[in-house]
Tab-separated table of C-alpha atoms in Angstrom:
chain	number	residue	atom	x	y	z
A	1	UNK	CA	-15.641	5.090	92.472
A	2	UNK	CA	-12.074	6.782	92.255
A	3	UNK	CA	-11.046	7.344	88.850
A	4	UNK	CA	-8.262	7.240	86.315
A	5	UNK	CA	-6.136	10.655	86.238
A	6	UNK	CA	-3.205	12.496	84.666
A	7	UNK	CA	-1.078	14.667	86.360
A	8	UNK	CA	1.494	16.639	84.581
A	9	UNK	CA	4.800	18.558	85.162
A	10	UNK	CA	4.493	21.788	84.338
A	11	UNK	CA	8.151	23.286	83.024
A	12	UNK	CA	9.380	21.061	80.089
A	13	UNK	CA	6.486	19.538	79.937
A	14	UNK	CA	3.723	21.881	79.105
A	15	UNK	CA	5.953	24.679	78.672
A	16	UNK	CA	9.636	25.120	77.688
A	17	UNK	CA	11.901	24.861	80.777
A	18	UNK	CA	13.886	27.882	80.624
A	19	UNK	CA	15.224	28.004	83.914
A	20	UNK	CA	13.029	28.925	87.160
A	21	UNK	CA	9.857	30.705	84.801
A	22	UNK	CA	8.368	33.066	86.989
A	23	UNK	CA	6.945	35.756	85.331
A	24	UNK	CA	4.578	36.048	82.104
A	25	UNK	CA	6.676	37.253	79.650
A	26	UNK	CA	8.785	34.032	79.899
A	27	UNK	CA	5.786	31.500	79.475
A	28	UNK	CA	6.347	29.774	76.202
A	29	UNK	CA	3.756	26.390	75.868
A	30	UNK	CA	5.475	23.267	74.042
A	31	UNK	CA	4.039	22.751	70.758
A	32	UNK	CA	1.296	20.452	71.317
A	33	UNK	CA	1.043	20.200	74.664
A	34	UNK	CA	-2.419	22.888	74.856
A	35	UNK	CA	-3.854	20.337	72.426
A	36	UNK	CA	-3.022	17.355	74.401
A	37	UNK	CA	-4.237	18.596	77.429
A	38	UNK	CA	-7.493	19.137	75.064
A	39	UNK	CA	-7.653	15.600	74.388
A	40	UNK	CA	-7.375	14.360	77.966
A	41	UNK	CA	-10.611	16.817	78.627
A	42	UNK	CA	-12.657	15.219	75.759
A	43	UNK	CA	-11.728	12.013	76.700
A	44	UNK	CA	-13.721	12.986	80.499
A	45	UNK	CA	-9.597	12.273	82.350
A	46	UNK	CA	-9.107	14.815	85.183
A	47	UNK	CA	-5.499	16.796	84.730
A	48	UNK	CA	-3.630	17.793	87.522
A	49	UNK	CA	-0.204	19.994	87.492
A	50	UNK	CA	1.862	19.370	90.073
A	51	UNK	CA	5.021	21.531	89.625
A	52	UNK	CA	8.566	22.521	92.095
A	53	UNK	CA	8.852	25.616	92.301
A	54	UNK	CA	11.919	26.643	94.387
A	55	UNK	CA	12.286	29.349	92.315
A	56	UNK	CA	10.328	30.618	95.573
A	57	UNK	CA	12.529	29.426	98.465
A	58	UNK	CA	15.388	30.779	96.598
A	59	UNK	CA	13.768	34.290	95.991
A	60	UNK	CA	14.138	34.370	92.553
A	61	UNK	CA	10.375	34.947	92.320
A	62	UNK	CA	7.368	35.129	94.701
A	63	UNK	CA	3.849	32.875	95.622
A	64	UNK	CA	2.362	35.774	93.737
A	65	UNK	CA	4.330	35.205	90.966
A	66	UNK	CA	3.898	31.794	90.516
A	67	UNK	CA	0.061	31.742	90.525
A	68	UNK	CA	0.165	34.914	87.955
A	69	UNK	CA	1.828	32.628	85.457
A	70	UNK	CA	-0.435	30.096	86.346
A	71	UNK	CA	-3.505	32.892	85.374
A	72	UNK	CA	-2.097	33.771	82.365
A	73	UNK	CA	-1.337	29.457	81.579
A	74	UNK	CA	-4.879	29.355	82.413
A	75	UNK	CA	-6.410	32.023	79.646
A	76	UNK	CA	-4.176	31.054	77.040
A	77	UNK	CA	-5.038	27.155	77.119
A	78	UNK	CA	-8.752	28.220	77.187
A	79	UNK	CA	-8.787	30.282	74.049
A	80	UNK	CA	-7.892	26.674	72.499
A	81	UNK	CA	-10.445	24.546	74.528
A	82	UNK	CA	-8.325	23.010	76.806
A	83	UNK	CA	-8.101	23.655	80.908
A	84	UNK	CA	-6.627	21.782	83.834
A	85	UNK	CA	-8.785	20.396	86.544
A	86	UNK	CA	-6.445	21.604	89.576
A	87	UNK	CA	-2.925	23.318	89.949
A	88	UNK	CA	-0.824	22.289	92.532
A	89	UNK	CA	3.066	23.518	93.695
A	90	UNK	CA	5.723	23.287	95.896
A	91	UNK	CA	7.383	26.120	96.591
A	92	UNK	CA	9.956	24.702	99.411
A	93	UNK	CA	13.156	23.822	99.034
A	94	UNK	CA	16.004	22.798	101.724
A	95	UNK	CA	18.849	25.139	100.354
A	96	UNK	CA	16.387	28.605	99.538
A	97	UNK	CA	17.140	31.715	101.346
A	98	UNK	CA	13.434	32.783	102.291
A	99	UNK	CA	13.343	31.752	105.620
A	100	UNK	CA	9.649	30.787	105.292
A	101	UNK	CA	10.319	28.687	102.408
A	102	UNK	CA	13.793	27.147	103.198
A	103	UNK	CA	12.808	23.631	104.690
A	104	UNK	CA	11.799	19.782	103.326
A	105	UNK	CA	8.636	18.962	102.494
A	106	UNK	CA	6.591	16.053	101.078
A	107	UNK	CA	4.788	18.206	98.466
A	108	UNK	CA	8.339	18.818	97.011
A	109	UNK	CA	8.790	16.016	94.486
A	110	UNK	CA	9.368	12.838	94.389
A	111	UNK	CA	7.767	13.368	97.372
A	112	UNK	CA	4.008	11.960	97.539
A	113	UNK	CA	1.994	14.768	98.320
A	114	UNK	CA	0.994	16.797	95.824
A	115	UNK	CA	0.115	13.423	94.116
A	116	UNK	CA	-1.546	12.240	97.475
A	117	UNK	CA	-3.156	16.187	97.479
A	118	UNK	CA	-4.528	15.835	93.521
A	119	UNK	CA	-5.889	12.158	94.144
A	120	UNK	CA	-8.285	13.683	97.300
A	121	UNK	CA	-9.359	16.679	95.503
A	122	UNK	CA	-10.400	14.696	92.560
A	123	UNK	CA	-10.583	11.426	93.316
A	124	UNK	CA	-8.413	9.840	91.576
A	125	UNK	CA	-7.358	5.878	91.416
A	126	UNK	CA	-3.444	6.505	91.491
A	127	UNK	CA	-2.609	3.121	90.734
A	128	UNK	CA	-4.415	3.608	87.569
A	129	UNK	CA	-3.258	7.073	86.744
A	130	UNK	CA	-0.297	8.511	84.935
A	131	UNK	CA	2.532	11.039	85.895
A	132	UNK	CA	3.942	12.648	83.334
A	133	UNK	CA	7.333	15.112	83.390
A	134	UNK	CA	10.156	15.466	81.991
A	135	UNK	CA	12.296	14.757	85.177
A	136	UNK	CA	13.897	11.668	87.573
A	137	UNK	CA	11.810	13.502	90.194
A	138	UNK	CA	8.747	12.943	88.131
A	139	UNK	CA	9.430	9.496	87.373
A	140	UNK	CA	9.977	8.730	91.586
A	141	UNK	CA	6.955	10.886	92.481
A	142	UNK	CA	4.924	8.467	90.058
A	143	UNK	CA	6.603	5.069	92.015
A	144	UNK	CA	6.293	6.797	95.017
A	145	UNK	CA	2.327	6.375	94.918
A	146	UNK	CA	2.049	3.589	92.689
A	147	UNK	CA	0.876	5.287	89.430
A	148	UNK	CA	2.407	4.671	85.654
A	149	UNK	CA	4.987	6.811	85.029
A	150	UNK	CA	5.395	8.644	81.379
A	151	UNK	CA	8.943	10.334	80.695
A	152	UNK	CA	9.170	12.753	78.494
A	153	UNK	CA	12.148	15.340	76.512
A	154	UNK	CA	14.475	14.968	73.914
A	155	UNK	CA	16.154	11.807	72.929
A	156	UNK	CA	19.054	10.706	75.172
A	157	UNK	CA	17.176	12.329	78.057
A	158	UNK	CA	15.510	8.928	78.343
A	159	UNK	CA	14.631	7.229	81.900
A	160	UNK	CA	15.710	3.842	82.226
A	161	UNK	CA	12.895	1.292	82.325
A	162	UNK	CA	10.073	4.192	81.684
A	163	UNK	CA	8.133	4.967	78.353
A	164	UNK	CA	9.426	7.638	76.889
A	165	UNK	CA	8.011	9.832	74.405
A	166	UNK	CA	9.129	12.878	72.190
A	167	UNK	CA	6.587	15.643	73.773
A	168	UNK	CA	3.625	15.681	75.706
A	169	UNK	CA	1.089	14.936	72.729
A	170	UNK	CA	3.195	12.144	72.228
A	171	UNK	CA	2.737	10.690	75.852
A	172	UNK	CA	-1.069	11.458	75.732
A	173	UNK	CA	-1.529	9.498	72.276
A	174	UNK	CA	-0.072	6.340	74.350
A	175	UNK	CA	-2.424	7.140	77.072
A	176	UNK	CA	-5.428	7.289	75.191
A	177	UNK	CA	-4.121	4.250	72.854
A	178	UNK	CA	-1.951	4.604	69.599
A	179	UNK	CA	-4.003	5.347	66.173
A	180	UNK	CA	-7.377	6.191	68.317
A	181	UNK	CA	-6.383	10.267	69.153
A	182	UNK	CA	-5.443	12.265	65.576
A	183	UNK	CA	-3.659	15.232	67.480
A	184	UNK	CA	-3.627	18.663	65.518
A	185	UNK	CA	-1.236	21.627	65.387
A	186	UNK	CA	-1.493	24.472	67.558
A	187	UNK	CA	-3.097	26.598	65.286
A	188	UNK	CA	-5.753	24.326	64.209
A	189	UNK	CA	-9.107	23.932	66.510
A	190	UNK	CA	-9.903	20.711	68.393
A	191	UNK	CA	-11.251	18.140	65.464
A	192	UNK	CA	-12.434	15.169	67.476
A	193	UNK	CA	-14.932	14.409	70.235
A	194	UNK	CA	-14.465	11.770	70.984
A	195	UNK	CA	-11.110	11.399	70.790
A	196	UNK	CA	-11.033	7.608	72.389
A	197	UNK	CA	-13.382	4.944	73.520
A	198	UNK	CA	-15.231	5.361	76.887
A	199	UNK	CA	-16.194	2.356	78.937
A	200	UNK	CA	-18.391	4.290	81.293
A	201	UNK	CA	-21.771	5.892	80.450
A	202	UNK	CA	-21.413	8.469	83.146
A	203	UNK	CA	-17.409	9.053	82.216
A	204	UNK	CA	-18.578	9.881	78.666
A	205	UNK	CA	-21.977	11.856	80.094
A	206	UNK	CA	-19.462	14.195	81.857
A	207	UNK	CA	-16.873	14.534	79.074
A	208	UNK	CA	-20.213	15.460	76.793
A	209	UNK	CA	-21.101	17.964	79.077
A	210	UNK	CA	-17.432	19.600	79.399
A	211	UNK	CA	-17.507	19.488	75.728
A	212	UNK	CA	-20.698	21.199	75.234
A	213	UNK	CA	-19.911	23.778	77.428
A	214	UNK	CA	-17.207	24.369	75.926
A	215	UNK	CA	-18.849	24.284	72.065
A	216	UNK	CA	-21.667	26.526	73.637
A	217	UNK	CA	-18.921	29.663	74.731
A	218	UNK	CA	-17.584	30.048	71.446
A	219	UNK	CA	-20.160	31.957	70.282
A	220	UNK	CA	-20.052	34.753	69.587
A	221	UNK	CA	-22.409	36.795	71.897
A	222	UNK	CA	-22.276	40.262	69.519
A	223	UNK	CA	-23.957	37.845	66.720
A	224	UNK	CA	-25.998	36.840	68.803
A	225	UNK	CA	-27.447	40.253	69.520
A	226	UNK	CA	-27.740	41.105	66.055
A	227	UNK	CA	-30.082	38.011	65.939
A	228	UNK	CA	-31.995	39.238	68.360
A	229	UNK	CA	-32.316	42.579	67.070
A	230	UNK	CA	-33.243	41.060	63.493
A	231	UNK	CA	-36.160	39.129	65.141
A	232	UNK	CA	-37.574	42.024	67.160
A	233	UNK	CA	-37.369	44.338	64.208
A	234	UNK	CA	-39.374	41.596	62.180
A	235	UNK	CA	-42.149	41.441	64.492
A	236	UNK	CA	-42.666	44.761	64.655
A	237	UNK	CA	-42.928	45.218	60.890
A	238	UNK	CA	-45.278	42.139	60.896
A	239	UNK	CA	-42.774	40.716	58.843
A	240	UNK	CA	-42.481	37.241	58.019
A	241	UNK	CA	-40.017	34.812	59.688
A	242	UNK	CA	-38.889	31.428	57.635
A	243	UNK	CA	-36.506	28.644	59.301
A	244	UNK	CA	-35.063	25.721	57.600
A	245	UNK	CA	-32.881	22.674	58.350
A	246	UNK	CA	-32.326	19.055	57.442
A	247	UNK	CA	-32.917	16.337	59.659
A	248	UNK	CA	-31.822	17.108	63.049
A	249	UNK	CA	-32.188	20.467	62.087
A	250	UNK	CA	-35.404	20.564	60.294
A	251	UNK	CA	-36.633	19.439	63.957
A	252	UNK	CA	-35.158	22.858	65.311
A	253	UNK	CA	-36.594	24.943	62.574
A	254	UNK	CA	-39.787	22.856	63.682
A	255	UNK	CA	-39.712	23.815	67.123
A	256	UNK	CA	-38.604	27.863	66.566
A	257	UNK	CA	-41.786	28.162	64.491
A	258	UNK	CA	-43.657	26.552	67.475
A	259	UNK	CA	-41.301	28.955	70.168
A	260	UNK	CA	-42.031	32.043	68.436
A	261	UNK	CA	-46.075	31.330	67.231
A	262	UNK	CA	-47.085	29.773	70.343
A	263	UNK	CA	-44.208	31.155	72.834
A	264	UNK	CA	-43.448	34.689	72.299
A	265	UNK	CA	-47.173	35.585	71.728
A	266	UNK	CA	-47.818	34.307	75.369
A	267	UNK	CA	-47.999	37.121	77.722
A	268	UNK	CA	-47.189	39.730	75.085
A	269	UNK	CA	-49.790	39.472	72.478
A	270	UNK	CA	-47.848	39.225	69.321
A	271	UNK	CA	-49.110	37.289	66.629
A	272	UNK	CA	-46.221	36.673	64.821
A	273	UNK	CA	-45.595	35.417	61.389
A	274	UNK	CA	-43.458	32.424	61.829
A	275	UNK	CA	-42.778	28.983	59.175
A	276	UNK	CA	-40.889	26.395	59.042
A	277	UNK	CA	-39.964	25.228	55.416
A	278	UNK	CA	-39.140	22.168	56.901
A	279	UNK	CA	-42.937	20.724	57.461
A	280	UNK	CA	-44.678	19.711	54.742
A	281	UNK	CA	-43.845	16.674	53.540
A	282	UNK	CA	-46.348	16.374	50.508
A	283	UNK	CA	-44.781	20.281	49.249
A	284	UNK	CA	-41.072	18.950	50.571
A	285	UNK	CA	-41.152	16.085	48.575
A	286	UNK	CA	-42.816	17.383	45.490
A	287	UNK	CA	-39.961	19.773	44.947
A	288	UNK	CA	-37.303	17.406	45.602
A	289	UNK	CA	-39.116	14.615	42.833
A	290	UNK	CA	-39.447	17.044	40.373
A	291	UNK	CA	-36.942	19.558	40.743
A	292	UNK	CA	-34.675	18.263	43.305
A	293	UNK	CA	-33.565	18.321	46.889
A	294	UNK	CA	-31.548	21.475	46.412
A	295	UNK	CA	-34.537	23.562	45.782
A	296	UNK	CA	-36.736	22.497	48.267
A	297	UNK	CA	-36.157	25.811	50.354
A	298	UNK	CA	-35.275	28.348	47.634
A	299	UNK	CA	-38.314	26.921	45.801
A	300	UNK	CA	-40.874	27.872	48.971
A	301	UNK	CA	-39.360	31.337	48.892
A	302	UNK	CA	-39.814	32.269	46.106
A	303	UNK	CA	-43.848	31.675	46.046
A	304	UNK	CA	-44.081	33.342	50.198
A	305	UNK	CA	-40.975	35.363	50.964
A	306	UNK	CA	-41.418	39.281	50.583
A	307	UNK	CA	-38.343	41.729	50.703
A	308	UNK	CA	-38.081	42.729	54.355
A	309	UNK	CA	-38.566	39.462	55.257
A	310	UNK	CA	-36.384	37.267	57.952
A	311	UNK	CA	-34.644	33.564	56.483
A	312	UNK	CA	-33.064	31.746	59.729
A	313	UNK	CA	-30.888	28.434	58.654
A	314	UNK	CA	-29.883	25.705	60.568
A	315	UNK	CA	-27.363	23.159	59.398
A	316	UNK	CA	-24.380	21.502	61.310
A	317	UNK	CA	-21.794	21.794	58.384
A	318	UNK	CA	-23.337	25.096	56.856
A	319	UNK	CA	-22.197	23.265	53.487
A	320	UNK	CA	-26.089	22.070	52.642
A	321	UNK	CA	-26.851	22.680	48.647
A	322	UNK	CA	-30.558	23.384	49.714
A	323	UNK	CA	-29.358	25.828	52.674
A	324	UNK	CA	-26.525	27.586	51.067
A	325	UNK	CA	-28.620	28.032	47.962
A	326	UNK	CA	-31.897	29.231	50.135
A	327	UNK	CA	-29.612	31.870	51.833
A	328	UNK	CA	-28.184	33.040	48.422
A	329	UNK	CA	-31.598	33.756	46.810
A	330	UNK	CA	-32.626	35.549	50.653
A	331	UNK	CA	-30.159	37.722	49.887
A	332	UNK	CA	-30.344	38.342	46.549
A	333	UNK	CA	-33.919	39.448	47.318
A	334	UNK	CA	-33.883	41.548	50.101
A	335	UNK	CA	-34.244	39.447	53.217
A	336	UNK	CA	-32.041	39.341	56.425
A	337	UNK	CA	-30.753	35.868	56.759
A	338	UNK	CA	-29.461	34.333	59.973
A	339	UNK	CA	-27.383	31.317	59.752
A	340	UNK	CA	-26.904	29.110	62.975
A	341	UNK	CA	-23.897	26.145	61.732
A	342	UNK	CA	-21.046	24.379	63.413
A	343	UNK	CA	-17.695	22.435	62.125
A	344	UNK	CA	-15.590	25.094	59.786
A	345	UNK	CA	-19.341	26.494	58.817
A	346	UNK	CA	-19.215	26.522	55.324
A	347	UNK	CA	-20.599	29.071	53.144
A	348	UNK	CA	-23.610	29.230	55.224
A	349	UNK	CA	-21.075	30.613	57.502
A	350	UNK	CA	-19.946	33.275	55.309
A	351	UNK	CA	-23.348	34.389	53.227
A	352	UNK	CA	-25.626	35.032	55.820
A	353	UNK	CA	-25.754	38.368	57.091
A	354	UNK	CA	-25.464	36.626	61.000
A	355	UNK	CA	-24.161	33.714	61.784
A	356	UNK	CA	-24.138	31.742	65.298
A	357	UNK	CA	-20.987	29.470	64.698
A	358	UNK	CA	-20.527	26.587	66.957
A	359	UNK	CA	-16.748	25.455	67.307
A	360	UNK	CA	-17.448	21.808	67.372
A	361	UNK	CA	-17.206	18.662	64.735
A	362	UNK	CA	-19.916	16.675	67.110
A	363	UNK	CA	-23.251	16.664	65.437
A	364	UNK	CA	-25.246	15.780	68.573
A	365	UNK	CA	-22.945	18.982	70.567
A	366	UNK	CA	-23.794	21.249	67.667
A	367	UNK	CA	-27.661	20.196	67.649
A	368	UNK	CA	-27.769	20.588	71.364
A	369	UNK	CA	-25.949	24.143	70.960
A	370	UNK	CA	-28.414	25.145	68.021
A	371	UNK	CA	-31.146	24.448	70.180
A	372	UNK	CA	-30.316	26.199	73.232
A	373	UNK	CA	-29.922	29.205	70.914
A	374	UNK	CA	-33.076	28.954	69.407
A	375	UNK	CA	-34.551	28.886	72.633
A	376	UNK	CA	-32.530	31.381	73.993
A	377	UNK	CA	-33.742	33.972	71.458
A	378	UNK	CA	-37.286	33.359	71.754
A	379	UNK	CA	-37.164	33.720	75.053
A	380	UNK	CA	-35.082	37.092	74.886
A	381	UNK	CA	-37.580	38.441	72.332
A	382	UNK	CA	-40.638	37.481	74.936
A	383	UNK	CA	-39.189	39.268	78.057
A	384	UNK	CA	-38.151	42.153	75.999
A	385	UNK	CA	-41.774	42.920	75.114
A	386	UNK	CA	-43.354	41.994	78.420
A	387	UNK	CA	-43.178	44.681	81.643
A	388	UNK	CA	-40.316	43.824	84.756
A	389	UNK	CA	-43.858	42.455	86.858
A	390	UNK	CA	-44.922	40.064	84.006
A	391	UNK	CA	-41.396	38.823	83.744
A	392	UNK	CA	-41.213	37.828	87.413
A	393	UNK	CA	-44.568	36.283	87.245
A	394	UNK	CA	-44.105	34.116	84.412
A	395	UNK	CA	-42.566	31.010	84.031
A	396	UNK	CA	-40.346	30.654	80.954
């Protein structure tokens, strides 16, 4: 079924309107508007830009140009988590002086069909979708096909008869519903997913999945390495490997005991030394009745932990007493410690000699990204140690 979308003038909207922008060094994003765009992704909405750009027919500025500007647009956005589903522009005009551009056309707004264009590509519902721009063109492309129109600019600029709002985060708080989206500053992360209430299972499967890919690449790969390297180095020494989490994560430390014990040893023979802290209920509890929950990791270390030795946390907030306190005596004693944490990570974040940091404030995201790189390592260790032949033949 077609779908609600948002499509969104590009110059004073997203990015100051400074006369005819065609060229990088004049890009300048609205305060805001990267992070509203943000929103509309968690929230699972497709965005569309659909832009004039006669700055072509008039030869101020070529095709070329344009979609360079839309490149760079396109990096900068994603270095704050936010992207736009398809770009669309117009670069005709009736009065240009490039011959090839210098005609009508429908795409050219208010005309319908860039609108007509985005609605096919990703089927959208226009009736139920928004238009959003700072422009009387905007506001007649959006009547022109039937969607809601959103006006936006400075006050007096207003459109008679349309909603309109300050700035673009603004017009997307009203389109995800007042007091429900908590919009941040443009030098602050994303906070929220999600940002608004889904009626859809399969709307809010495919928002999860945007979301997770997009918790999953901010990691940084170079830690990740060092991980790696940490691991192999351990089993080569025979040394010991401890993990350790708290519920949802004590089921991860769980499972890299199993990956490593069970997994890595298959097809290459090593009989690693691999525990999770997180297991034994009659020890775990002990501790935490007599000395408390705080210790329940630190305490196990200090009876089985040997200098050398590896110490891999797991903990959504990295703010744990019984994790932070578990890496601090690692350290303090000679083991490498590996911290995998999400949210603003904590001190887990900062003590542990690596650290895979998730950018995310969803637990169930940051789980799911934990997981994939415990699995991911413990597979990297096995088909490091196994020849090109055994690789092919085996099923990971």
């Amino acid at each position: 079924m077609s779908q609600p979308g948002v499509l969104l003038d590009r110059d004073g909207t997203i990015i100051v309107d400074s006369g005819y922008v065609g060229s990088v060094d004049r890009v300048e994003f609205i305060d805001g508007s990267i992070e509203a765009i943000a929103a509309l992704n968690r929230a699972g909405i497709p965005v569309a830009v659909v832009t004039n750009q006669a700055g072509v027919a008039r030869g101020y500025y070529g095709i070329a140009d344009v979609e360079q500007v839309h490149k760079h647009m396109i990096a900068e956005m994603a270095r704050h988590g936010a992207h736009v589903d398809l770009w669309l522009f117009c670069p005709y005009h009736p009065d240009g002086i490039v011959q090839a551009f210098a005609r009508r056309s429908a795409d050219r707004k208010p005309g319908p069909g860039m609108a007509l264009a985005a609605a096919e590509a990703l089927d959208l519902d226009l009736a139920k979708s928004w238009v959003v721009g700072d422009s009387p063109s905007d506001v007649g492309l959006a009547r022109a096909v039937g969607a809601k129109p959103l006006h936006v600019g400075p006050a007096g600029s207003a459109v008679d008869n349309v909603d309109t709002f300050a700035d673009l985060a603004a017009a997307v708080r009203f389109i995800l519903g007042d007091g429900e989206l908590a919009m941040v500053t443009r030098d602050e992360r994303p906070v929220k997913f999600p940002a608004a209430r889904f009626h859809r299972a399969d709307s809010y499967g495919g928002a999860y999945v945007n979301e997770l890919a997009r918790a999953f690449a901010t990691v940084d790969l170079e830690q990740v390495s060092r991980a790696a390297k940490i691991l192999n180095d351990a089993h080569d020494r025979d040394a010991a490997i401890f993990a350790c989490g708290n519920g949802g994560s004590a089921s991860i430390a769980n499972h890299l005991q199993c990956d490593h014990l069970k997994g890595v040893r298959n097809g290459t023979g090593v009989t690693a030394r691999v525990l999770s802290l997180s297991t034994n209920v009659e020890l775990f509890s002990a501790i935490a009745n007599d000395l408390g929950y705080e210790h329940v990791f630190s305490y196990q270390l200090q009876s089985q932990a040997r200098p050398g030795d590896v110490l891999i946390t797991i903990s959504s907030s990295g703010r744990s007493p019984n994790i932070v306190r578990a890496i601090d005596w690692a350290v303090a004693n000679g083991m490498h410690t590996i911290s995998l944490t999400g949210f603003a990570g904590g001190a887990a974040r900062r003590r542990a000699h690596v650290c895979l940091h998730v950018d995310s404030t969803n637990y169930g995201i940051v789980e799911d990204a934990h997981q994939a790189c415990m699995h991911l390592l413990a597979q990297y260790v096995r088909q490091s140690r196994m020849t090109p032949d055994a690789v092919a033949s085996q099923t990971f």
